[in-house]
Structure formats: C-alpha cells, structure tokens
Amino acid sequence: MSGGGTVERDETLRLFLALLLPDEVVSSLDAWSRRQLRAGRRVDALHVTLAFLGDRPRSDLDGVVGALRESAAETEPFVLAPTRYRETRSVGMLVLDDPTGAATRLAVDLHARLEALGVYMREARTWLPHVTMLRFRERPRLSPPLPTIEPFAPSGAAAFLSRLHPSGARYEVLEECALGVRQAGG
C-alpha cells in the first residue's frame, strides 16, 4: 500500500473508493475527451468509482481502507472496455463492459464489507462500471464515437479524498492497493 494524501487527526473526510486506470488508458481517454467532448467541465482524475462514502469522520478511514484492501486482494484478474457513452442530468460517462463480471463482484463484495462497518448504504440501483468524463449544469446531449482503446485491466484500487473547490472537486489518493494480491500472512 502507498499513500499520497494527508489528513488532520479529527478532520471530516469526503471519501470514495475507486479502480485506478493505467496511465496509457488515462492518456487515451484524455485525448479522446479533448476531441469529442467540447461541453461541460472535463474530469481530470479519471477512475472507476466503486463506492462513494461522502463525509465520514477520520476515525472511519482505517476500516474503510481495510475493507478496500481485503476486497481488492480477493478479486480475480479482469478487464474492462468502453461500451457506450451515456449522460445523466449532471455527468457524461463512458460505460464499461465487465465481460467476466469480476469488477461487479469486487464492487458488491466491497459494498457488503462497508455496510458491515456501518459506513455505507448501498444504492438501490445496480453498480454500473463507468468512467465519469464530464460534469455539466445543462445536459449537452452529446453522442460521440467511442474511444478506440483495447480492453484494459485496472492498475489497482485506491481510497480517495475529495475536496470541493470552486473549479470542481480535487482528488487525492490516500491509500492505494493492488488487485488480486494478498498481504503476507493473510
């Protein structure tokens, strides 16, 4: 595990857990979004959200990271691939195909662990693997062609701190872990 961000002892944290994208996928998606998505505000830190926890007390962080580590360690290898572009009322996203269902099983397992800790309540809708590409106030109704990237394996998973800022949320990786790699003695 490696950490990047720091937090104060009693701080309230705006947390989410996500799959990390390989650098070459981020570069390709960024180039695609600059060409194809000319409305709204592009998201800089591309990732696949596994669970958004919102504001949590700092004291929850160790348990949350532990749940992420355990779920990530137990997952089997998988790949994801863009399958369609979709817009909601406030975001534009690339929906990803999860052909083996392993990414979905990872998310479901993680949700159960977080619920057992009392830090998360699963959404009513089924988890949808996707990369949020744009945020907007008014839906632009774009229909771009899909990016031409090969199916990819995420490069890991991470706990993120989200700090709200006038120009948009800024994300910091607090802890990062590998997928499918059990800790020694585990």
Coordinates of N, CA and C in Angstrom, one line a residue:
M1 N 0.8 -1.2 0.0 CA 0.0 0.0 0.0 C 0.9 1.2 0.0
S2 N 0.4 2.2 -0.7 CA 1.2 3.5 -0.7 C 0.1 4.6 -0.5
G3 N 0.5 5.7 0.1 CA -0.4 6.8 0.3 C 0.2 8.0 -0.3
G4 N -0.7 8.9 -0.7 CA -0.3 10.2 -1.2 C -0.8 11.4 -0.4
G5 N -2.1 11.4 -0.1 CA -2.6 12.5 0.6 C -2.5 12.4 2.1
T6 N -2.7 13.5 2.8 CA -2.6 13.5 4.3 C -3.9 14.2 4.8
V7 N -4.3 13.8 6.0 CA -5.4 14.4 6.6 C -5.1 14.7 8.1
E8 N -5.9 15.7 8.6 CA -5.7 16.0 10.0 C -6.4 15.0 10.9
R9 N -6.0 14.9 12.1 CA -6.4 13.9 13.1 C -8.0 13.8 13.2
D10 N -8.7 14.8 13.4 CA -10.1 14.8 13.6 C -11.0 15.3 12.5
E11 N -10.3 15.4 11.3 CA -11.0 16.0 10.2 C -12.1 15.1 9.7
T12 N -13.2 15.7 9.1 CA -14.2 15.0 8.4 C -13.7 14.9 7.0
L13 N -13.8 13.7 6.4 CA -13.3 13.4 5.1 C -14.4 13.1 4.1
R14 N -14.3 13.6 2.9 CA -15.2 13.3 1.8 C -14.5 12.2 1.0
L15 N -15.0 10.9 1.2 CA -14.3 9.7 0.7 C -15.0 9.0 -0.4
F16 N -14.2 8.5 -1.3 CA -14.7 7.5 -2.2 C -13.6 6.5 -2.6
L17 N -14.0 5.3 -3.0 CA -13.1 4.2 -3.4 C -13.3 3.9 -4.8
A18 N -12.1 3.7 -5.5 CA -12.2 3.6 -7.0 C -11.1 2.7 -7.5
L19 N -11.4 2.2 -8.7 CA -10.4 1.5 -9.5 C -9.5 2.5 -10.2
L20 N -8.2 2.3 -10.2 CA -7.3 3.2 -10.9 C -7.1 2.7 -12.4
L21 N -7.0 3.6 -13.3 CA -6.8 3.3 -14.7 C -5.3 3.4 -15.0
P22 N -4.8 2.5 -15.9 CA -3.4 2.5 -16.3 C -3.1 3.9 -17.0
D23 N -1.9 4.3 -16.9 CA -1.5 5.6 -17.5 C -1.9 5.8 -18.9
E24 N -1.6 4.7 -19.7 CA -1.9 4.8 -21.2 C -3.4 4.9 -21.5
V25 N -4.2 4.3 -20.6 CA -5.7 4.4 -20.8 C -6.1 5.9 -20.4
V26 N -5.6 6.4 -19.3 CA -5.9 7.8 -19.0 C -5.5 8.7 -20.1
S27 N -4.3 8.6 -20.7 CA -3.8 9.4 -21.8 C -4.7 9.3 -23.0
S28 N -5.1 8.1 -23.3 CA -6.0 7.9 -24.5 C -7.4 8.5 -24.2
L29 N -7.9 8.3 -23.0 CA -9.3 8.9 -22.7 C -9.2 10.4 -22.7
D30 N -8.1 10.9 -22.1 CA -8.0 12.4 -22.1 C -7.9 13.0 -23.5
A31 N -7.2 12.4 -24.4 CA -7.1 12.9 -25.7 C -8.4 12.7 -26.4
W32 N -9.1 11.6 -26.2 CA -10.4 11.4 -26.8 C -11.4 12.5 -26.3
S33 N -11.4 12.8 -25.0 CA -12.3 13.7 -24.4 C -12.1 15.1 -25.0
R34 N -10.8 15.5 -25.2 CA -10.5 16.8 -25.7 C -11.0 17.0 -27.1
R35 N -11.0 15.9 -27.9 CA -11.5 15.9 -29.3 C -13.0 15.8 -29.4
Q36 N -13.6 15.0 -28.5 CA -15.1 14.7 -28.7 C -16.0 15.3 -27.7
L37 N -15.5 15.7 -26.5 CA -16.4 16.3 -25.5 C -16.1 17.7 -25.3
R38 N -16.8 18.6 -26.0 CA -16.5 20.0 -26.0 C -17.5 20.8 -25.2
A39 N -18.2 20.2 -24.3 CA -19.2 20.8 -23.5 C -18.9 20.5 -22.0
G40 N -19.3 21.3 -21.1 CA -19.1 21.0 -19.7 C -17.7 21.1 -19.2
R41 N -17.4 20.5 -18.1 CA -16.1 20.6 -17.5 C -15.5 19.1 -17.5
R42 N -14.4 18.9 -18.1 CA -13.8 17.6 -18.2 C -13.3 17.2 -16.8
V43 N -13.4 15.9 -16.5 CA -12.9 15.4 -15.2 C -11.4 15.1 -15.4
D44 N -10.5 15.6 -14.5 CA -9.1 15.4 -14.7 C -8.6 14.1 -14.1
A45 N -9.1 13.6 -13.0 CA -8.6 12.4 -12.4 C -9.5 11.3 -12.7
L46 N -9.3 10.7 -13.9 CA -10.2 9.6 -14.4 C -10.0 8.3 -13.5
H47 N -11.1 7.7 -13.2 CA -11.1 6.5 -12.4 C -12.5 5.8 -12.5
V48 N -12.7 4.6 -12.0 CA -13.9 3.9 -11.9 C -14.4 3.8 -10.5
T49 N -15.4 4.6 -10.1 CA -15.8 4.6 -8.7 C -16.4 3.3 -8.3
L50 N -15.9 2.8 -7.2 CA -16.5 1.6 -6.6 C -17.6 1.9 -5.6
A51 N -17.3 2.9 -4.8 CA -18.2 3.4 -3.7 C -17.9 4.8 -3.3
F52 N -19.0 5.6 -3.3 CA -18.8 7.0 -2.8 C -19.4 7.0 -1.3
L53 N -18.6 7.3 -0.4 CA -19.0 7.3 1.0 C -19.4 8.7 1.5
G54 N -19.0 9.7 0.8 CA -19.4 11.1 1.3 C -18.6 11.5 2.5
D55 N -19.1 12.4 3.3 CA -18.5 12.8 4.5 C -18.4 11.8 5.6
R56 N -17.2 11.4 6.0 CA -17.0 10.4 7.1 C -16.0 11.0 8.1
P57 N -16.2 10.6 9.4 CA -15.2 11.0 10.3 C -13.8 10.3 10.0
R58 N -12.7 11.0 10.3 CA -11.4 10.5 10.1 C -11.2 9.1 10.7
S59 N -11.9 8.9 11.9 CA -11.8 7.6 12.6 C -12.3 6.4 11.7
D60 N -13.1 6.6 10.7 CA -13.6 5.6 9.8 C -12.5 5.1 8.8
L61 N -11.5 5.9 8.6 CA -10.6 5.7 7.4 C -9.9 4.3 7.5
D62 N -9.4 3.9 8.6 CA -8.7 2.6 8.7 C -9.6 1.5 8.3
G63 N -10.8 1.5 8.8 CA -11.7 0.4 8.5 C -12.1 0.4 7.0
V64 N -12.3 1.6 6.5 CA -12.6 1.7 5.0 C -11.5 1.2 4.2
V65 N -10.3 1.6 4.5 CA -9.1 1.2 3.7 C -8.9 -0.3 3.9
G66 N -9.2 -0.9 5.1 CA -9.1 -2.3 5.3 C -10.0 -3.1 4.5
A67 N -11.3 -2.6 4.4 CA -12.3 -3.2 3.5 C -11.8 -3.2 2.1
L68 N -11.3 -2.1 1.6 CA -10.8 -2.0 0.2 C -9.7 -3.0 0.0
R69 N -8.7 -3.0 0.9 CA -7.6 -4.0 0.8 C -8.1 -5.4 0.7
E70 N -9.0 -5.8 1.6 CA -9.5 -7.2 1.6 C -10.2 -7.5 0.3
S71 N -11.1 -6.7 -0.1 CA -11.9 -6.9 -1.4 C -11.0 -6.9 -2.6
A72 N -10.0 -6.0 -2.6 CA -9.1 -5.9 -3.8 C -8.2 -7.2 -3.8
A73 N -7.8 -7.6 -2.7 CA -6.9 -8.8 -2.6 C -7.6 -10.1 -3.1
E74 N -8.9 -10.1 -2.9 CA -9.6 -11.4 -3.2 C -10.2 -11.4 -4.6
T75 N -10.0 -10.3 -5.4 CA -10.6 -10.3 -6.7 C -9.7 -11.1 -7.7
E76 N -10.3 -11.6 -8.7 CA -9.6 -12.3 -9.8 C -9.3 -11.2 -10.9
P77 N -8.3 -11.5 -11.7 CA -8.0 -10.6 -12.8 C -9.2 -10.3 -13.7
F78 N -9.3 -9.1 -14.2 CA -10.4 -8.8 -15.1 C -10.0 -7.6 -16.0
V79 N -10.8 -7.5 -17.1 CA -10.6 -6.3 -18.0 C -11.9 -5.6 -18.1
L80 N -11.8 -4.3 -18.5 CA -13.0 -3.5 -18.8 C -12.8 -2.9 -20.2
A81 N -13.9 -2.5 -20.8 CA -13.8 -1.9 -22.1 C -14.9 -0.9 -22.3
P82 N -14.7 0.3 -22.9 CA -15.8 1.2 -23.2 C -16.9 0.5 -24.1
T83 N -18.1 0.6 -23.7 CA -19.2 0.0 -24.5 C -20.2 1.1 -25.0
R84 N -20.3 2.2 -24.3 CA -21.2 3.3 -24.8 C -21.0 4.6 -24.0
Y85 N -21.4 5.7 -24.6 CA -21.3 7.0 -23.9 C -22.8 7.2 -23.4
R86 N -22.8 7.7 -22.1 CA -24.1 8.0 -21.5 C -24.1 9.3 -20.7
E87 N -25.2 10.0 -20.7 CA -25.3 11.2 -20.0 C -26.5 11.1 -18.9
T88 N -26.2 11.6 -17.7 CA -27.2 11.7 -16.7 C -27.6 13.2 -16.7
R89 N -28.3 13.7 -15.7 CA -28.6 15.1 -15.6 C -27.4 16.0 -15.3
S90 N -26.3 15.4 -14.8 CA -25.1 16.2 -14.4 C -23.8 15.7 -14.9
V91 N -23.7 14.5 -15.4 CA -22.4 14.0 -15.9 C -22.5 13.3 -17.2
G92 N -21.4 13.2 -17.9 CA -21.2 12.4 -19.1 C -20.2 11.3 -18.8
M93 N -20.5 10.1 -19.2 CA -19.7 9.0 -18.8 C -19.5 8.0 -19.9
L94 N -18.4 7.2 -19.8 CA -18.2 6.1 -20.6 C -18.6 4.8 -19.8
V95 N -19.6 4.2 -20.2 CA -20.0 2.9 -19.5 C -19.0 1.8 -20.0
L96 N -18.6 1.0 -19.1 CA -17.6 0.0 -19.3 C -18.3 -1.4 -19.3
D97 N -17.8 -2.3 -20.2 CA -18.2 -3.7 -20.2 C -17.4 -4.4 -19.2
D98 N -18.0 -5.3 -18.5 CA -17.3 -6.1 -17.5 C -17.6 -7.6 -17.9
P99 N -16.9 -8.1 -18.9 CA -17.4 -9.4 -19.5 C -17.4 -10.6 -18.6
T100 N -16.5 -10.6 -17.6 CA -16.5 -11.8 -16.7 C -17.3 -11.5 -15.4
G101 N -17.7 -10.3 -15.2 CA -18.4 -9.9 -14.0 C -17.6 -9.7 -12.8
A102 N -16.2 -9.9 -12.9 CA -15.3 -9.8 -11.8 C -15.3 -8.4 -11.2
A103 N -15.4 -7.4 -12.0 CA -15.4 -6.0 -11.4 C -16.7 -5.8 -10.6
T104 N -17.8 -6.3 -11.1 CA -19.0 -6.2 -10.4 C -19.0 -7.0 -9.1
R105 N -18.4 -8.1 -9.1 CA -18.3 -8.9 -7.9 C -17.4 -8.2 -6.9
L106 N -16.3 -7.6 -7.3 CA -15.5 -6.8 -6.5 C -16.3 -5.6 -5.8
A107 N -17.1 -4.9 -6.6 CA -17.9 -3.8 -6.0 C -18.9 -4.3 -5.0
V108 N -19.6 -5.4 -5.4 CA -20.6 -6.0 -4.5 C -20.0 -6.4 -3.2
D109 N -18.8 -7.1 -3.2 CA -18.1 -7.5 -2.0 C -17.7 -6.3 -1.2
L110 N -17.1 -5.3 -1.8 CA -16.7 -4.1 -1.1 C -17.9 -3.4 -0.4
H111 N -19.0 -3.3 -1.2 CA -20.2 -2.7 -0.6 C -20.7 -3.5 0.7
A112 N -20.6 -4.8 0.6 CA -21.0 -5.6 1.8 C -20.1 -5.3 3.0
R113 N -18.8 -5.3 2.7 CA -17.9 -5.0 3.8 C -18.1 -3.6 4.4
L114 N -18.3 -2.6 3.6 CA -18.5 -1.3 4.0 C -19.8 -1.2 4.8
E115 N -20.9 -1.9 4.4 CA -22.1 -1.9 5.1 C -22.0 -2.5 6.5
A116 N -21.2 -3.6 6.5 CA -20.9 -4.3 7.8 C -20.2 -3.3 8.8
L117 N -19.4 -2.4 8.3 CA -18.7 -1.4 9.1 C -19.7 -0.3 9.5
G118 N -20.8 -0.2 8.9 CA -21.8 0.9 9.1 C -21.4 2.2 8.5
V119 N -20.6 2.2 7.4 CA -20.1 3.4 6.8 C -20.7 3.7 5.4
Y120 N -21.5 2.8 5.0 CA -22.0 2.9 3.6 C -23.4 2.2 3.5
M121 N -24.2 2.8 2.7 CA -25.5 2.2 2.4 C -25.6 2.1 0.9
R122 N -25.7 0.8 0.4 CA -25.7 0.5 -1.0 C -26.8 1.3 -1.7
E123 N -26.6 1.7 -2.9 CA -27.6 2.4 -3.7 C -28.6 1.4 -4.2
A124 N -29.8 1.9 -4.5 CA -30.9 1.0 -4.9 C -30.6 0.4 -6.3
R125 N -29.9 1.2 -7.1 CA -29.6 0.7 -8.5 C -28.4 -0.1 -8.5
T126 N -28.3 -1.0 -9.5 CA -27.1 -1.9 -9.6 C -25.9 -1.1 -9.9
W127 N -24.7 -1.4 -9.4 CA -23.5 -0.8 -9.7 C -23.2 -0.9 -11.2
L128 N -22.8 0.3 -11.7 CA -22.5 0.3 -13.2 C -21.0 0.8 -13.4
P129 N -20.2 -0.1 -13.9 CA -18.8 0.3 -14.1 C -18.8 1.4 -15.2
H130 N -18.1 2.5 -14.8 CA -18.1 3.6 -15.8 C -17.0 4.6 -15.4
V131 N -16.6 5.4 -16.3 CA -15.6 6.5 -16.1 C -16.3 7.8 -16.3
T132 N -16.5 8.6 -15.3 CA -17.1 9.9 -15.5 C -16.1 10.8 -16.2
M133 N -16.5 11.3 -17.4 CA -15.7 12.1 -18.2 C -15.9 13.6 -18.2
L134 N -17.2 14.0 -17.9 CA -17.7 15.4 -17.9 C -18.6 15.6 -16.8
R135 N -18.6 16.9 -16.3 CA -19.6 17.4 -15.4 C -20.2 18.6 -16.0
F136 N -21.5 18.8 -15.9 CA -22.2 19.9 -16.5 C -23.4 20.3 -15.7
R137 N -23.9 21.6 -15.9 CA -25.1 22.1 -15.3 C -26.3 21.8 -16.3
E138 N -26.0 21.9 -17.6 CA -27.1 21.7 -18.5 C -26.6 20.5 -19.5
R139 N -27.4 19.5 -19.6 CA -27.1 18.4 -20.4 C -26.8 18.7 -21.8
P140 N -25.6 18.4 -22.4 CA -25.3 18.8 -23.7 C -25.9 17.8 -24.8
R141 N -26.3 16.6 -24.4 CA -26.8 15.6 -25.3 C -25.8 15.3 -26.4
L142 N -24.6 14.9 -26.0 CA -23.6 14.6 -27.0 C -23.8 13.1 -27.4
S143 N -23.3 12.7 -28.5 CA -23.3 11.3 -29.0 C -22.0 11.1 -29.7
P144 N -20.9 11.1 -28.9 CA -19.5 10.9 -29.5 C -19.3 9.5 -29.9
P145 N -18.4 9.2 -30.9 CA -18.0 7.8 -31.1 C -17.2 7.4 -29.9
L146 N -17.2 6.1 -29.7 CA -16.4 5.5 -28.6 C -14.9 5.7 -28.9
P147 N -14.1 5.8 -27.8 CA -12.7 5.9 -28.0 C -12.2 4.5 -28.5
T148 N -11.1 4.6 -29.2 CA -10.5 3.3 -29.7 C -9.4 2.9 -28.8
I149 N -9.8 2.2 -27.7 CA -8.8 1.6 -26.8 C -9.1 0.1 -26.6
E150 N -8.1 -0.6 -26.4 CA -8.3 -2.1 -26.2 C -8.8 -2.3 -24.7
P151 N -9.5 -3.4 -24.5 CA -9.9 -3.8 -23.1 C -8.6 -3.6 -22.2
F152 N -8.8 -3.2 -21.0 CA -7.7 -2.9 -20.1 C -8.0 -3.5 -18.7
A153 N -7.0 -3.8 -18.0 CA -7.0 -4.2 -16.6 C -6.8 -3.0 -15.8
P154 N -7.6 -2.7 -14.7 CA -7.2 -1.6 -13.9 C -5.8 -1.8 -13.2
S155 N -5.2 -0.7 -12.9 CA -3.8 -0.7 -12.4 C -3.8 -0.9 -10.9
G156 N -5.0 -0.9 -10.2 CA -5.1 -1.0 -8.8 C -6.4 -0.4 -8.3
A157 N -6.5 -0.2 -7.0 CA -7.6 0.4 -6.4 C -7.1 1.4 -5.4
A158 N -7.9 2.4 -5.0 CA -7.5 3.4 -4.1 C -8.6 4.0 -3.3
A159 N -8.3 4.5 -2.1 CA -9.2 5.4 -1.3 C -8.8 6.8 -1.7
F160 N -9.8 7.6 -2.0 CA -9.6 9.0 -2.4 C -10.2 9.9 -1.4
L161 N -9.6 11.0 -1.3 CA -10.1 12.2 -0.6 C -10.6 13.2 -1.6
S162 N -11.8 13.6 -1.5 CA -12.4 14.6 -2.5 C -12.6 15.9 -1.8
R163 N -11.9 16.9 -2.3 CA -12.0 18.2 -1.7 C -12.7 19.1 -2.7
L164 N -13.8 19.7 -2.2 CA -14.6 20.6 -3.1 C -13.9 21.9 -3.3
H165 N -14.0 22.4 -4.5 CA -13.3 23.6 -4.9 C -14.2 24.3 -5.9
P166 N -14.1 25.7 -5.9 CA -15.0 26.4 -6.9 C -14.8 25.9 -8.3
S167 N -13.6 25.5 -8.7 CA -13.5 25.0 -10.1 C -13.8 23.5 -10.3
G168 N -14.2 22.9 -9.2 CA -14.6 21.4 -9.3 C -13.8 20.7 -8.2
A169 N -14.3 19.5 -7.9 CA -13.7 18.6 -6.9 C -12.2 18.3 -7.3
R170 N -11.4 18.3 -6.3 CA -10.0 17.8 -6.4 C -9.8 16.6 -5.6
Y171 N -9.1 15.6 -6.2 CA -9.0 14.3 -5.6 C -7.6 14.0 -5.2
E172 N -7.4 13.4 -4.1 CA -6.1 13.0 -3.6 C -6.2 11.5 -3.2
V173 N -5.2 10.7 -3.7 CA -5.1 9.3 -3.3 C -4.6 9.3 -1.9
L174 N -5.4 8.6 -1.0 CA -5.0 8.5 0.4 C -4.2 7.2 0.6
E175 N -4.7 6.1 0.0 CA -4.1 4.8 0.1 C -4.4 4.1 -1.3
E176 N -3.4 3.3 -1.7 CA -3.5 2.6 -3.0 C -3.2 1.1 -2.7
C177 N -3.9 0.2 -3.4 CA -3.6 -1.2 -3.2 C -3.7 -2.0 -4.6
A178 N -3.0 -3.1 -4.6 CA -3.0 -3.9 -5.8 C -4.3 -4.8 -5.8
L179 N -4.7 -5.2 -7.0 CA -5.8 -6.1 -7.2 C -5.3 -7.6 -7.2
G180 N -6.0 -8.5 -6.5 CA -5.6 -9.9 -6.6 C -4.3 -10.3 -5.9
V181 N -3.9 -9.4 -5.0 CA -2.6 -9.7 -4.3 C -2.9 -9.7 -2.8
R182 N -2.7 -10.9 -2.2 CA -3.0 -11.0 -0.8 C -1.8 -10.5 0.0
Q183 N -2.0 -9.9 1.1 CA -0.9 -9.4 2.0 C -0.3 -10.7 2.7
A184 N 1.0 -10.6 2.9 CA 1.7 -11.6 3.6 C 1.1 -12.0 4.9
G185 N 0.9 -13.3 5.2 CA 0.3 -13.7 6.4 C -1.3 -13.6 6.4
G186 N -1.8 -13.3 5.1 CA -3.3 -13.1 5.0 C -4.0 -14.2 4.4

